[in-house]
PDB file of C-alpha atoms in Angstrom:
ATOM      1  CA  MET A  28       0.000   0.000   0.000  1.00  0.00           C
ATOM      2  CA  THR A  29       1.456   3.333  -1.037  1.00  0.00           C
ATOM      3  CA  LEU A  30       0.951   6.831   0.267  1.00  0.00           C
ATOM      4  CA  TRP A  31      -2.454   8.289  -0.732  1.00  0.00           C
ATOM      5  CA  ASN A  32      -3.307   4.856  -2.247  1.00  0.00           C
ATOM      6  CA  GLY A  33      -1.153   5.505  -5.316  1.00  0.00           C
ATOM      7  CA  SER A  34      -2.693   8.873  -6.185  1.00  0.00           C
ATOM      8  CA  TYR A  35      -1.695  12.449  -5.560  1.00  0.00           C
ATOM      9  CA  PRO A  36      -4.216  14.566  -3.609  1.00  0.00           C
ATOM     10  CA  PHE A  37      -3.584  17.799  -5.512  1.00  0.00           C
ATOM     11  CA  TYR A  38      -4.853  16.386  -8.808  1.00  0.00           C
ATOM     12  CA  PRO A  39      -8.587  16.909  -9.366  1.00  0.00           C
ATOM     13  CA  GLY A  40     -10.725  14.596 -11.438  1.00  0.00           C
ATOM     14  CA  ALA A  41     -11.168  14.996 -15.167  1.00  0.00           C
ATOM     15  CA  ASN A  42     -13.292  17.885 -16.309  1.00  0.00           C
ATOM     16  CA  ALA A  43     -16.741  16.894 -17.516  1.00  0.00           C
ATOM     17  CA  CYS A  44     -17.030  17.700 -21.228  1.00  0.00           C
ATOM     18  CA  PHE A  45     -20.264  19.073 -22.627  1.00  0.00           C
ATOM     19  CA  PRO A  46     -21.417  16.833 -25.493  1.00  0.00           C
ATOM     20  CA  PHE A  47     -21.446  19.675 -28.094  1.00  0.00           C
ATOM     21  CA  ASP A  48     -20.417  23.261 -28.656  1.00  0.00           C
ATOM     22  CA  THR A  49     -23.222  25.432 -27.279  1.00  0.00           C
ATOM     23  CA  THR A  50     -22.274  28.517 -29.315  1.00  0.00           C
ATOM     24  CA  ARG A  51     -22.391  26.583 -32.556  1.00  0.00           C
ATOM     25  CA  ALA A  52     -25.680  24.993 -31.508  1.00  0.00           C
ATOM     26  CA  VAL A  53     -27.266  28.400 -30.853  1.00  0.00           C
ATOM     27  CA  ILE A  54     -26.161  29.804 -34.214  1.00  0.00           C
ATOM     28  CA  VAL A  55     -27.349  26.751 -36.136  1.00  0.00           C
ATOM     29  CA  THR A  56     -30.671  26.787 -34.284  1.00  0.00           C
ATOM     30  CA  VAL A  57     -31.290  30.455 -35.132  1.00  0.00           C
ATOM     31  CA  PHE A  58     -30.539  30.009 -38.830  1.00  0.00           C
ATOM     32  CA  LEU A  59     -32.584  26.797 -39.024  1.00  0.00           C
ATOM     33  CA  SER A  60     -35.503  28.583 -37.394  1.00  0.00           C
ATOM     34  CA  ILE A  61     -35.306  31.312 -40.039  1.00  0.00           C
ATOM     35  CA  LEU A  62     -35.169  28.666 -42.761  1.00  0.00           C
ATOM     36  CA  VAL A  63     -38.195  26.794 -41.405  1.00  0.00           C
ATOM     37  CA  THR A  64     -40.139  30.049 -41.076  1.00  0.00           C
ATOM     38  CA  PHE A  65     -39.589  30.911 -44.730  1.00  0.00           C
ATOM     39  CA  ILE A  66     -40.307  27.344 -45.851  1.00  0.00           C
ATOM     40  CA  ILE A  67     -43.745  27.645 -44.265  1.00  0.00           C
ATOM     41  CA  ILE A  68     -44.620  30.521 -46.598  1.00  0.00           C
ATOM     42  CA  LEU A  69     -43.027  28.808 -49.605  1.00  0.00           C
ATOM     43  CA  PRO A  70     -46.344  27.359 -50.950  1.00  0.00           C
ATOM     44  CA  GLY A  71     -47.623  30.921 -51.378  1.00  0.00           C
ATOM     45  CA  ILE A  72     -45.133  31.557 -54.185  1.00  0.00           C
ATOM     46  CA  ARG A  73     -46.414  30.601 -57.634  1.00  0.00           C
ATOM     47  CA  GLY A  74     -44.678  28.993 -60.588  1.00  0.00           C
ATOM     48  CA  ARG A  75     -41.025  28.293 -61.052  1.00  0.00           C
ATOM     49  CA  GLY A  76     -40.142  31.364 -59.012  1.00  0.00           C
ATOM     50  CA  ARG A  77     -40.675  29.140 -55.979  1.00  0.00           C
ATOM     51  CA  LEU A  78     -37.579  27.049 -56.790  1.00  0.00           C
ATOM     52  CA  PHE A  79     -35.358  30.081 -57.417  1.00  0.00           C
ATOM     53  CA  TRP A  80     -36.599  31.711 -54.230  1.00  0.00           C
ATOM     54  CA  PHE A  81     -35.853  28.562 -52.205  1.00  0.00           C
ATOM     55  CA  LEU A  82     -32.334  28.248 -53.670  1.00  0.00           C
ATOM     56  CA  ARG A  83     -31.579  31.896 -52.893  1.00  0.00           C
ATOM     57  CA  LEU A  84     -32.822  31.409 -49.349  1.00  0.00           C
ATOM     58  CA  VAL A  85     -30.759  28.286 -48.673  1.00  0.00           C
ATOM     59  CA  LEU A  86     -27.552  29.684 -50.195  1.00  0.00           C
ATOM     60  CA  GLY A  87     -27.891  33.013 -48.405  1.00  0.00           C
ATOM     61  CA  LEU A  88     -28.520  31.460 -44.984  1.00  0.00           C
ATOM     62  CA  PHE A  89     -25.727  28.929 -45.504  1.00  0.00           C
ATOM     63  CA  MET A  90     -23.144  31.605 -46.256  1.00  0.00           C
ATOM     64  CA  GLY A  91     -24.195  33.737 -43.320  1.00  0.00           C
ATOM     65  CA  ALA A  92     -24.247  30.803 -40.891  1.00  0.00           C
ATOM     66  CA  VAL A  93     -20.764  29.657 -41.923  1.00  0.00           C
ATOM     67  CA  VAL A  94     -19.198  33.120 -41.675  1.00  0.00           C
ATOM     68  CA  LEU A  95     -20.674  33.573 -38.199  1.00  0.00           C
ATOM     69  CA  THR A  96     -20.029  30.058 -36.889  1.00  0.00           C
ATOM     70  CA  VAL A  97     -16.341  29.758 -37.800  1.00  0.00           C
ATOM     71  CA  GLN A  98     -15.638  32.709 -35.529  1.00  0.00           C
ATOM     72  CA  PHE A  99     -16.201  30.442 -32.524  1.00  0.00           C
ATOM     73  CA  THR A 100     -15.047  27.046 -33.764  1.00  0.00           C
ATOM     74  CA  ARG A 101     -11.815  25.505 -32.509  1.00  0.00           C
ATOM     75  CA  ASP A 102     -10.837  23.295 -35.428  1.00  0.00           C
ATOM     76  CA  TRP A 103      -9.126  25.628 -37.893  1.00  0.00           C
ATOM     77  CA  GLU A 104      -6.042  23.492 -37.397  1.00  0.00           C
ATOM     78  CA  THR A 105      -6.098  20.048 -35.815  1.00  0.00           C
ATOM     79  CA  GLY A 106      -3.749  17.179 -35.084  1.00  0.00           C
ATOM     80  CA  TRP A 107      -3.751  13.864 -33.242  1.00  0.00           C
ATOM     81  CA  VAL A 108      -1.098  11.486 -32.035  1.00  0.00           C
ATOM     82  CA  GLN A 109      -1.166   8.241 -30.065  1.00  0.00           C
ATOM     83  CA  ALA A 110       1.710   7.810 -27.659  1.00  0.00           C
ATOM     84  CA  ASN A 111       2.898   6.246 -24.433  1.00  0.00           C
ATOM     85  CA  THR A 112       3.610   9.179 -22.147  1.00  0.00           C
ATOM     86  CA  SER A 113       3.891  10.067 -18.506  1.00  0.00           C
ATOM     87  CA  TYR A 114       0.572  11.034 -16.998  1.00  0.00           C
ATOM     88  CA  LYS A 115       1.497  13.126 -13.956  1.00  0.00           C
ATOM     89  CA  ALA A 116       4.428  15.096 -12.704  1.00  0.00           C
ATOM     90  CA  PHE A 117       6.714  13.452 -10.158  1.00  0.00           C
ATOM     91  CA  SER A 118       5.557  10.046 -11.362  1.00  0.00           C
ATOM     92  CA  HIS A 119       7.103   7.501 -13.724  1.00  0.00           C
ATOM     93  CA  VAL A 120       3.741   5.880 -14.501  1.00  0.00           C
ATOM     94  CA  GLN A 121       3.012   5.961 -18.213  1.00  0.00           C
ATOM     95  CA  VAL A 122      -0.305   5.667 -20.007  1.00  0.00           C
ATOM     96  CA  ASN A 123      -1.316   5.034 -23.588  1.00  0.00           C
ATOM     97  CA  ALA A 124      -3.424   7.933 -24.814  1.00  0.00           C
ATOM     98  CA  ASP A 125      -4.578   9.942 -27.799  1.00  0.00           C
ATOM     99  CA  ILE A 126      -3.373  13.533 -27.615  1.00  0.00           C
ATOM    100  CA  GLY A 127      -5.200  16.116 -29.722  1.00  0.00           C
ATOM    101  CA  LEU A 128      -4.450  19.723 -30.564  1.00  0.00           C
ATOM    102  CA  HIS A 129      -7.226  21.958 -31.913  1.00  0.00           C
ATOM    103  CA  ILE A 130      -6.371  25.546 -32.826  1.00  0.00           C
ATOM    104  CA  GLY A 131      -9.045  28.187 -33.393  1.00  0.00           C
ATOM    105  CA  LEU A 132      -9.098  31.919 -33.904  1.00  0.00           C
ATOM    106  CA  ALA A 133      -9.666  32.612 -30.207  1.00  0.00           C
ATOM    107  CA  GLY A 134      -7.499  29.982 -28.534  1.00  0.00           C
ATOM    108  CA  VAL A 135      -6.331  26.409 -28.427  1.00  0.00           C
ATOM    109  CA  ASN A 136      -7.967  23.210 -27.186  1.00  0.00           C
ATOM    110  CA  ILE A 137      -5.903  20.277 -25.959  1.00  0.00           C
ATOM    111  CA  THR A 138      -7.488  16.877 -25.466  1.00  0.00           C
ATOM    112  CA  LEU A 139      -6.193  13.799 -23.724  1.00  0.00           C
ATOM    113  CA  ARG A 140      -8.081  10.538 -24.065  1.00  0.00           C
ATOM    114  CA  GLY A 141      -6.796   7.266 -22.686  1.00  0.00           C
ATOM    115  CA  ASN A 142      -6.652   3.974 -24.595  1.00  0.00           C
ATOM    116  CA  PRO A 143      -8.626   2.628 -22.805  1.00  0.00           C
ATOM    117  CA  VAL A 144     -10.239   5.510 -20.971  1.00  0.00           C
ATOM    118  CA  LYS A 145      -9.973   3.711 -17.614  1.00  0.00           C
ATOM    119  CA  GLN A 146      -6.297   3.427 -16.661  1.00  0.00           C
ATOM    120  CA  ILE A 147      -4.364   3.489 -13.360  1.00  0.00           C
ATOM    121  CA  ASN A 148      -7.686   3.672 -11.517  1.00  0.00           C
ATOM    122  CA  GLU A 149      -8.617   6.962 -13.228  1.00  0.00           C
ATOM    123  CA  THR A 150     -10.745   8.187 -16.100  1.00  0.00           C
ATOM    124  CA  ILE A 151      -8.416   9.809 -18.620  1.00  0.00           C
ATOM    125  CA  ASN A 152     -10.630  12.080 -20.673  1.00  0.00           C
ATOM    126  CA  TYR A 153      -9.602  15.749 -20.655  1.00  0.00           C
ATOM    127  CA  ASN A 154     -10.479  18.673 -22.896  1.00  0.00           C
ATOM    128  CA  GLU A 155      -8.858  21.944 -21.830  1.00  0.00           C
ATOM    129  CA  HIS A 156      -9.242  25.336 -23.509  1.00  0.00           C
ATOM    130  CA  PHE A 157      -6.587  28.064 -23.319  1.00  0.00           C
ATOM    131  CA  PRO A 158      -7.859  31.368 -24.816  1.00  0.00           C
ATOM    132  CA  TRP A 159      -5.861  34.185 -26.368  1.00  0.00           C
ATOM    133  CA  ASN A 160      -8.675  36.403 -27.649  1.00  0.00           C
ATOM    134  CA  PHE A 161      -9.208  40.011 -26.556  1.00  0.00           C
ATOM    135  CA  GLY A 162      -9.697  40.260 -22.816  1.00  0.00           C
ATOM    136  CA  ALA A 163      -8.182  36.831 -22.173  1.00  0.00           C
ATOM    137  CA  ASP A 164      -4.796  36.051 -20.632  1.00  0.00           C
ATOM    138  CA  TYR A 165      -3.240  32.877 -22.005  1.00  0.00           C
ATOM    139  CA  ASP A 166      -0.439  32.771 -19.448  1.00  0.00           C
ATOM    140  CA  ARG A 167      -2.921  33.084 -16.618  1.00  0.00           C
ATOM    141  CA  SER A 168      -4.952  30.163 -17.987  1.00  0.00           C
ATOM    142  CA  TYR A 169      -1.750  28.158 -18.240  1.00  0.00           C
ATOM    143  CA  SER A 170      -0.829  29.034 -14.629  1.00  0.00           C
ATOM    144  CA  GLU A 171      -4.280  27.962 -13.467  1.00  0.00           C
ATOM    145  CA  GLY A 172      -3.735  24.650 -15.245  1.00  0.00           C
ATOM    146  CA  LEU A 173      -0.498  24.208 -13.345  1.00  0.00           C
ATOM    147  CA  GLU A 174      -2.255  24.940 -10.071  1.00  0.00           C
ATOM    148  CA  LYS A 175      -5.020  22.458 -10.826  1.00  0.00           C
ATOM    149  CA  GLY A 176      -2.449  19.816 -11.624  1.00  0.00           C
ATOM    150  CA  LEU A 177      -3.500  19.011 -15.175  1.00  0.00           C
ATOM    151  CA  PRO A 178      -1.864  15.954 -16.761  1.00  0.00           C
ATOM    152  CA  SER A 179       1.657  16.425 -18.057  1.00  0.00           C
ATOM    153  CA  PRO A 180       0.847  15.968 -21.784  1.00  0.00           C
ATOM    154  CA  ILE A 181      -1.690  18.828 -21.688  1.00  0.00           C
ATOM    155  CA  LEU A 182       0.689  21.159 -19.867  1.00  0.00           C
ATOM    156  CA  TYR A 183       3.528  20.224 -22.207  1.00  0.00           C
ATOM    157  CA  VAL A 184       1.507  21.145 -25.314  1.00  0.00           C
ATOM    158  CA  ALA A 185       0.042  24.272 -23.710  1.00  0.00           C
ATOM    159  CA  GLU A 186       3.522  25.478 -22.755  1.00  0.00           C
ATOM    160  CA  LYS A 187       4.498  25.545 -26.433  1.00  0.00           C
ATOM    161  CA  PHE A 188       1.929  28.317 -27.037  1.00  0.00           C
ATOM    162  CA  SER A 189       2.721  30.440 -23.978  1.00  0.00           C
ATOM    163  CA  THR A 190       4.355  33.845 -24.261  1.00  0.00           C
ATOM    164  CA  GLN A 191       7.383  32.603 -22.322  1.00  0.00           C
ATOM    165  CA  SER A 192       8.056  29.808 -24.791  1.00  0.00           C
ATOM    166  CA  PRO A 193      11.028  30.354 -27.132  1.00  0.00           C
ATOM    167  CA  CYS A 194       8.949  28.893 -29.974  1.00  0.00           C
ATOM    168  CA  GLY A 195       7.123  32.176 -30.556  1.00  0.00           C
ATOM    169  CA  MET A 196       3.943  30.403 -31.701  1.00  0.00           C
ATOM    170  CA  HIS A 197       1.736  32.375 -29.313  1.00  0.00           C
ATOM    171  CA  ARG A 198       2.426  35.692 -31.037  1.00  0.00           C
ATOM    172  CA  GLN A 199       2.003  34.213 -34.516  1.00  0.00           C
ATOM    173  CA  TYR A 200      -1.325  32.499 -33.898  1.00  0.00           C
ATOM    174  CA  ARG A 201      -2.712  35.219 -31.645  1.00  0.00           C
ATOM    175  CA  ILE A 202      -2.144  38.053 -34.139  1.00  0.00           C
ATOM    176  CA  ALA A 203      -3.311  35.945 -37.085  1.00  0.00           C
ATOM    177  CA  GLY A 204      -6.426  34.886 -35.185  1.00  0.00           C
ATOM    178  CA  HIS A 205      -7.294  38.452 -34.168  1.00  0.00           C
ATOM    179  CA  TYR A 206      -7.038  39.866 -37.678  1.00  0.00           C
ATOM    180  CA  ALA A 207      -8.755  36.890 -39.292  1.00  0.00           C
ATOM    181  CA  SER A 208     -11.643  37.257 -36.847  1.00  0.00           C
ATOM    182  CA  LEU A 209     -11.910  40.986 -37.574  1.00  0.00           C
ATOM    183  CA  VAL A 210     -11.992  40.385 -41.327  1.00  0.00           C
ATOM    184  CA  LEU A 211     -14.666  37.719 -40.915  1.00  0.00           C
ATOM    185  CA  TRP A 212     -16.844  40.141 -38.935  1.00  0.00           C
ATOM    186  CA  LEU A 213     -16.519  42.587 -41.822  1.00  0.00           C
ATOM    187  CA  ALA A 214     -17.479  39.777 -44.209  1.00  0.00           C
ATOM    188  CA  PHE A 215     -20.582  39.090 -42.119  1.00  0.00           C
ATOM    189  CA  CYS A 216     -21.564  42.772 -42.361  1.00  0.00           C
ATOM    190  CA  THR A 217     -21.103  42.825 -46.142  1.00  0.00           C
ATOM    191  CA  TRP A 218     -23.160  39.619 -46.376  1.00  0.00           C
ATOM    192  CA  LEU A 219     -26.003  41.354 -44.523  1.00  0.00           C
ATOM    193  CA  MET A 220     -25.743  44.327 -46.905  1.00  0.00           C
ATOM    194  CA  SER A 221     -25.878  42.011 -49.934  1.00  0.00           C
ATOM    195  CA  ILE A 222     -29.038  40.355 -48.584  1.00  0.00           C
ATOM    196  CA  LEU A 223     -30.578  43.802 -48.056  1.00  0.00           C
ATOM    197  CA  LEU A 224     -29.686  44.941 -51.591  1.00  0.00           C
ATOM    198  CA  PHE A 225     -31.085  41.766 -53.147  1.00  0.00           C
ATOM    199  CA  SER A 226     -34.328  42.202 -51.207  1.00  0.00           C
ATOM    200  CA  MET A 227     -34.556  45.755 -52.592  1.00  0.00           C
ATOM    201  CA  SER A 228     -34.024  44.396 -56.148  1.00  0.00           C
ATOM    202  CA  ILE A 229     -30.713  46.242 -56.529  1.00  0.00           C
ATOM    203  CA  LEU A 230     -29.045  43.242 -58.108  1.00  0.00           C
ATOM    204  CA  LEU A 231     -25.842  44.744 -59.494  1.00  0.00           C
ATOM    205  CA  TYR A 232     -24.760  46.332 -56.223  1.00  0.00           C
ATOM    206  CA  GLY A 233     -25.818  43.193 -54.390  1.00  0.00           C
ATOM    207  CA  GLY A 234     -23.460  41.209 -56.619  1.00  0.00           C
ATOM    208  CA  HIS A 235     -20.658  43.668 -55.902  1.00  0.00           C
ATOM    209  CA  MET A 236     -21.267  43.339 -52.169  1.00  0.00           C
ATOM    210  CA  LEU A 237     -21.275  39.546 -52.458  1.00  0.00           C
ATOM    211  CA  LEU A 238     -17.974  39.764 -54.327  1.00  0.00           C
ATOM    212  CA  LEU A 239     -16.578  41.911 -51.509  1.00  0.00           C
ATOM    213  CA  THR A 240     -17.761  39.289 -49.005  1.00  0.00           C
ATOM    214  CA  ALA A 241     -15.842  36.608 -50.890  1.00  0.00           C
ATOM    215  CA  THR A 242     -12.728  38.772 -50.942  1.00  0.00           C
ATOM    216  CA  LEU A 243     -12.850  39.297 -47.182  1.00  0.00           C
ATOM    217  CA  ILE A 244     -13.401  35.597 -46.487  1.00  0.00           C
ATOM    218  CA  LEU A 245     -10.468  34.553 -48.648  1.00  0.00           C
ATOM    219  CA  PHE A 246      -8.305  37.263 -47.083  1.00  0.00           C
ATOM    220  CA  SER A 247      -9.052  35.883 -43.602  1.00  0.00           C
ATOM    221  CA  LEU A 248      -7.829  32.487 -44.788  1.00  0.00           C
ATOM    222  CA  LEU A 249      -4.659  34.110 -46.068  1.00  0.00           C
ATOM    223  CA  LEU A 250      -4.056  35.672 -42.644  1.00  0.00           C
ATOM    224  CA  PHE A 251      -4.398  32.308 -40.927  1.00  0.00           C
ATOM    225  CA  PHE A 252      -2.234  30.711 -43.612  1.00  0.00           C
ATOM    226  CA  THR A 253       0.665  32.981 -42.671  1.00  0.00           C
ATOM    227  CA  ALA A 254       0.638  31.709 -39.079  1.00  0.00           C
ATOM    228  CA  ARG A 255       0.132  28.099 -40.138  1.00  0.00           C
ATOM    229  CA  ASN A 256       3.180  28.037 -42.423  1.00  0.00           C
ATOM    230  CA  THR A 257       5.700  29.628 -40.075  1.00  0.00           C
ATOM    231  CA  LEU A 258       8.392  27.591 -38.370  1.00  0.00           C
ATOM    232  CA  LYS A 259       7.081  25.851 -35.257  1.00  0.00           C
ATOM    233  CA  CYS A 260       8.703  23.955 -32.444  1.00  0.00           C
ATOM    234  CA  PRO A 261       8.206  20.187 -32.639  1.00  0.00           C
ATOM    235  CA  ILE A 262       5.751  18.669 -30.149  1.00  0.00           C
ATOM    236  CA  GLN A 263       7.443  15.393 -29.365  1.00  0.00           C
ATOM    237  CA  PHE A 264       6.133  12.462 -27.332  1.00  0.00           C
ATOM    238  CA  GLY A 265       8.942   9.955 -27.281  1.00  0.00           C
ATOM    239  CA  PRO A 266       9.530   8.634 -30.801  1.00  0.00           C
ATOM    240  CA  VAL A 267       6.361  10.228 -32.252  1.00  0.00           C
ATOM    241  CA  SER A 268       5.517  13.870 -32.823  1.00  0.00           C
ATOM    242  CA  LEU A 269       2.207  15.722 -32.888  1.00  0.00           C
ATOM    243  CA  ARG A 270       1.630  17.211 -36.338  1.00  0.00           C
ATOM    244  CA  THR A 271      -1.280  19.416 -37.307  1.00  0.00           C
ATOM    245  CA  ASP A 272      -3.089  20.157 -40.531  1.00  0.00           C
ATOM    246  CA  TYR A 273      -5.948  22.382 -41.662  1.00  0.00           C
ATOM    247  CA  GLY A 274      -9.219  21.485 -39.980  1.00  0.00           C
ATOM    248  CA  GLU A 275     -12.879  21.439 -40.976  1.00  0.00           C
ATOM    249  CA  SER A 276     -13.469  25.133 -40.259  1.00  0.00           C
ATOM    250  CA  PHE A 277     -10.671  26.173 -42.607  1.00  0.00           C
ATOM    251  CA  TRP A 278     -11.957  24.086 -45.515  1.00  0.00           C
ATOM    252  CA  LEU A 279     -15.570  25.078 -44.866  1.00  0.00           C
ATOM    253  CA  THR A 280     -14.588  28.746 -44.881  1.00  0.00           C
ATOM    254  CA  LEU A 281     -12.651  28.240 -48.113  1.00  0.00           C
ATOM    255  CA  ALA A 282     -15.652  26.575 -49.770  1.00  0.00           C
ATOM    256  CA  THR A 283     -17.941  29.404 -48.622  1.00  0.00           C
ATOM    257  CA  GLY A 284     -15.542  32.044 -49.935  1.00  0.00           C
ATOM    258  CA  LEU A 285     -15.355  30.365 -53.336  1.00  0.00           C
ATOM    259  CA  LEU A 286     -19.146  30.026 -53.410  1.00  0.00           C
ATOM    260  CA  CYS A 287     -19.575  33.742 -52.713  1.00  0.00           C
ATOM    261  CA  LEU A 288     -16.993  34.509 -55.396  1.00  0.00           C
ATOM    262  CA  LEU A 289     -18.777  32.428 -58.040  1.00  0.00           C
ATOM    263  CA  LEU A 290     -22.212  33.805 -57.171  1.00  0.00           C
ATOM    264  CA  GLY A 291     -20.984  37.400 -57.144  1.00  0.00           C
ATOM    265  CA  LEU A 292     -19.219  37.050 -60.488  1.00  0.00           C
ATOM    266  CA  GLY A 293     -22.204  35.224 -61.958  1.00  0.00           C
ATOM    267  CA  ILE A 294     -24.623  37.990 -60.952  1.00  0.00           C
ATOM    268  CA  ILE A 295     -22.352  40.724 -62.351  1.00  0.00           C
ATOM    269  CA  VAL A 296     -21.830  38.881 -65.657  1.00  0.00           C
ATOM    270  CA  LEU A 297     -25.520  38.060 -66.079  1.00  0.00           C
ATOM    271  CA  ASN A 298     -26.468  41.660 -65.342  1.00  0.00           C
ATOM    272  CA  SER A 299     -24.276  42.861 -68.214  1.00  0.00           C
ATOM    273  CA  VAL A 300     -24.902  40.032 -70.695  1.00  0.00           C
ATOM    274  CA  GLN A 301     -28.430  38.739 -70.089  1.00  0.00           C
ATOM    275  CA  PRO A 302     -30.261  40.909 -67.547  1.00  0.00           C
ATOM    276  CA  GLU A 303     -33.586  39.263 -68.437  1.00  0.00           C
ATOM    277  CA  LYS A 304     -32.417  35.898 -67.104  1.00  0.00           C
ATOM    278  CA  LEU A 305     -31.078  37.539 -63.975  1.00  0.00           C
ATOM    279  CA  LYS A 306     -34.462  39.167 -63.373  1.00  0.00           C
ATOM    280  CA  LEU A 307     -36.088  35.809 -63.945  1.00  0.00           C
ATOM    281  CA  ILE A 308     -33.873  34.183 -61.314  1.00  0.00           C
ATOM    282  CA  PHE A 309     -34.770  36.894 -58.807  1.00  0.00           C
ATOM    283  CA  SER A 310     -38.469  36.757 -59.816  1.00  0.00           C
ATOM    284  CA  LEU A 311     -38.421  40.322 -61.151  1.00  0.00           C
ATOM    285  CA  ASP A 312     -39.735  39.601 -64.697  1.00  0.00           C
ATOM    286  CA  LYS A 313     -43.311  40.877 -64.334  1.00  0.00           C
ATOM    287  CA  SER A 314     -44.035  41.701 -68.012  1.00  0.00           C
ATOM    288  CA  SER A 315     -45.817  38.450 -68.758  1.00  0.00           C
ATOM    289  CA  GLU A 316     -47.852  38.643 -65.557  1.00  0.00           C
ATOM    290  CA  GLU A 317     -48.861  42.256 -66.258  1.00  0.00           C
ATOM    291  CA  GLU A 318     -49.892  41.305 -69.783  1.00  0.00           C
ATOM    292  CA  VAL A 319     -52.045  38.470 -68.501  1.00  0.00           C
ATOM    293  CA  TRP A 320     -53.555  40.797 -65.896  1.00  0.00           C
ATOM    294  CA  ASP A 321     -54.371  43.454 -68.505  1.00  0.00           C
ATOM    295  CA  LYS A 322     -56.053  40.903 -70.756  1.00  0.00           C
ATOM    296  CA  SER A 323     -58.116  39.528 -67.919  1.00  0.00           C
ATOM    297  CA  CYS A 324     -59.338  42.996 -66.933  1.00  0.00           C
ATOM    298  CA  LEU A 325     -60.502  43.943 -70.456  1.00  0.00           C
ATOM    299  CA  PRO A 326     -63.944  42.643 -71.572  1.00  0.00           C
ATOM    300  CA  ALA A 327     -63.968  40.018 -74.283  1.00  0.00           C
ATOM    301  CA  GLU A 328     -66.191  42.102 -76.623  1.00  0.00           C
ATOM    302  CA  PRO A 329     -67.337  45.655 -76.023  1.00  0.00           C
ATOM    303  CA  SER A 330     -71.074  46.000 -75.371  1.00  0.00           C
ATOM    304  CA  CYS A 331     -73.427  47.486 -77.963  1.00  0.00           C
ATOM    305  CA  SER A 332     -74.289  50.418 -75.752  1.00  0.00           C
ATOM    306  CA  ALA A 333     -70.665  51.288 -75.361  1.00  0.00           C
ATOM    307  CA  GLN A 334     -70.141  51.097 -79.125  1.00  0.00           C
ATOM    308  CA  ASP A 335     -73.174  53.309 -79.736  1.00  0.00           C
ATOM    309  CA  VAL A 336     -71.998  55.935 -77.319  1.00  0.00           C
ATOM    310  CA  LEU A 337     -68.534  55.984 -78.809  1.00  0.00           C
ATOM    311  CA  MET A 338     -69.731  55.963 -82.443  1.00  0.00           C
ATOM    312  CA  VAL A 339     -72.309  58.769 -82.244  1.00  0.00           C
ATOM    313  CA  PRO A 340     -71.007  61.979 -83.859  1.00  0.00           C
ATOM    314  CA  LEU A 341     -70.942  65.059 -81.755  1.00  0.00           C
ATOM    315  CA  GLY A 342     -73.144  66.955 -84.240  1.00  0.00           C
ATOM    316  CA  GLU A 343     -76.027  64.522 -83.863  1.00  0.00           C
ATOM    317  CA  LEU A 344     -76.226  64.774 -80.107  1.00  0.00           C
ATOM    318  CA  CYS A 345     -79.539  66.167 -78.857  1.00  0.00           C
ATOM    319  CA  HIS A 346     -79.574  69.564 -77.265  1.00  0.00           C
ATOM    320  CA  VAL A 347     -81.163  69.522 -73.880  1.00  0.00           C
ATOM    321  CA  THR A 348     -82.905  72.696 -72.744  1.00  0.00           C
ATOM    322  CA  ALA A 349     -83.394  73.311 -69.103  1.00  0.00           C
ATOM    323  CA  THR A 350     -86.636  75.034 -67.986  1.00  0.00           C
ATOM    324  CA  PRO A 351     -86.133  77.263 -64.997  1.00  0.00           C
ATOM    325  CA  LEU A 352     -88.413  76.502 -62.128  1.00  0.00           C
TER     326      LEU A 352
END
């Protein structure tokens, strides 16, 4: 029997992880609610304009949801490695675990998951977030992790991104994340302006604003690319190293930027080459409907009384004399 039954009293249990990202869930719920609300009124739209209207709705909400959601995601850059590593400081006990690194615009997430999860009489399942956004102090979060006695692999990876580390990765990712986030907020504003212009039937300027949205989105990716491709210190666990690559948020943002670029260019080209088709896509071609409406309002054949009144010459009209009372 060992002191403290083989455990160290200053180590707390593993943090309970929420099953999903609440911020992402709120954003998706709001945009899905808007989509469902507009789908309810979809049967009120006649003809083939219903399909074009539905496509515009889905594409517009998708672009806005992506630009807003990737601000808070933590998988712009991800990496995993499986290694045998020491679990706690002042202990030679090693565990087999999966170590994950997830880098976002506002901070870094480090996960530690045992293989199996139950080892050395403990549940090894950690997910720790260390922020570097405005108003957050990364070094303070790292110091709090030291005080809590987080497992050694998490502290080792987190130390690589601290300001005291000679690697310099904190400054690179922090500045790139700040500017990329700022540019994405501008892209969200230009997306809102494009939706407003399209709703006001100002198609050309709406296409220009959509093209500006695409430019801002792609520029935010370029900012993050500069931090991703700088020299970084190796994160080594024995014979294996933790390597990262672009995550889902990066590729989703790239796809959204290219989609905005294609739609913006398509609207501008159609407006100059075939404006009639562009008006048809946006349900603005009302000439045929007005013609049908005019024909329906006119009588099929004018009545005889109307013809008589219109055909009588002015000279043959009877003079009416009024007798004063």
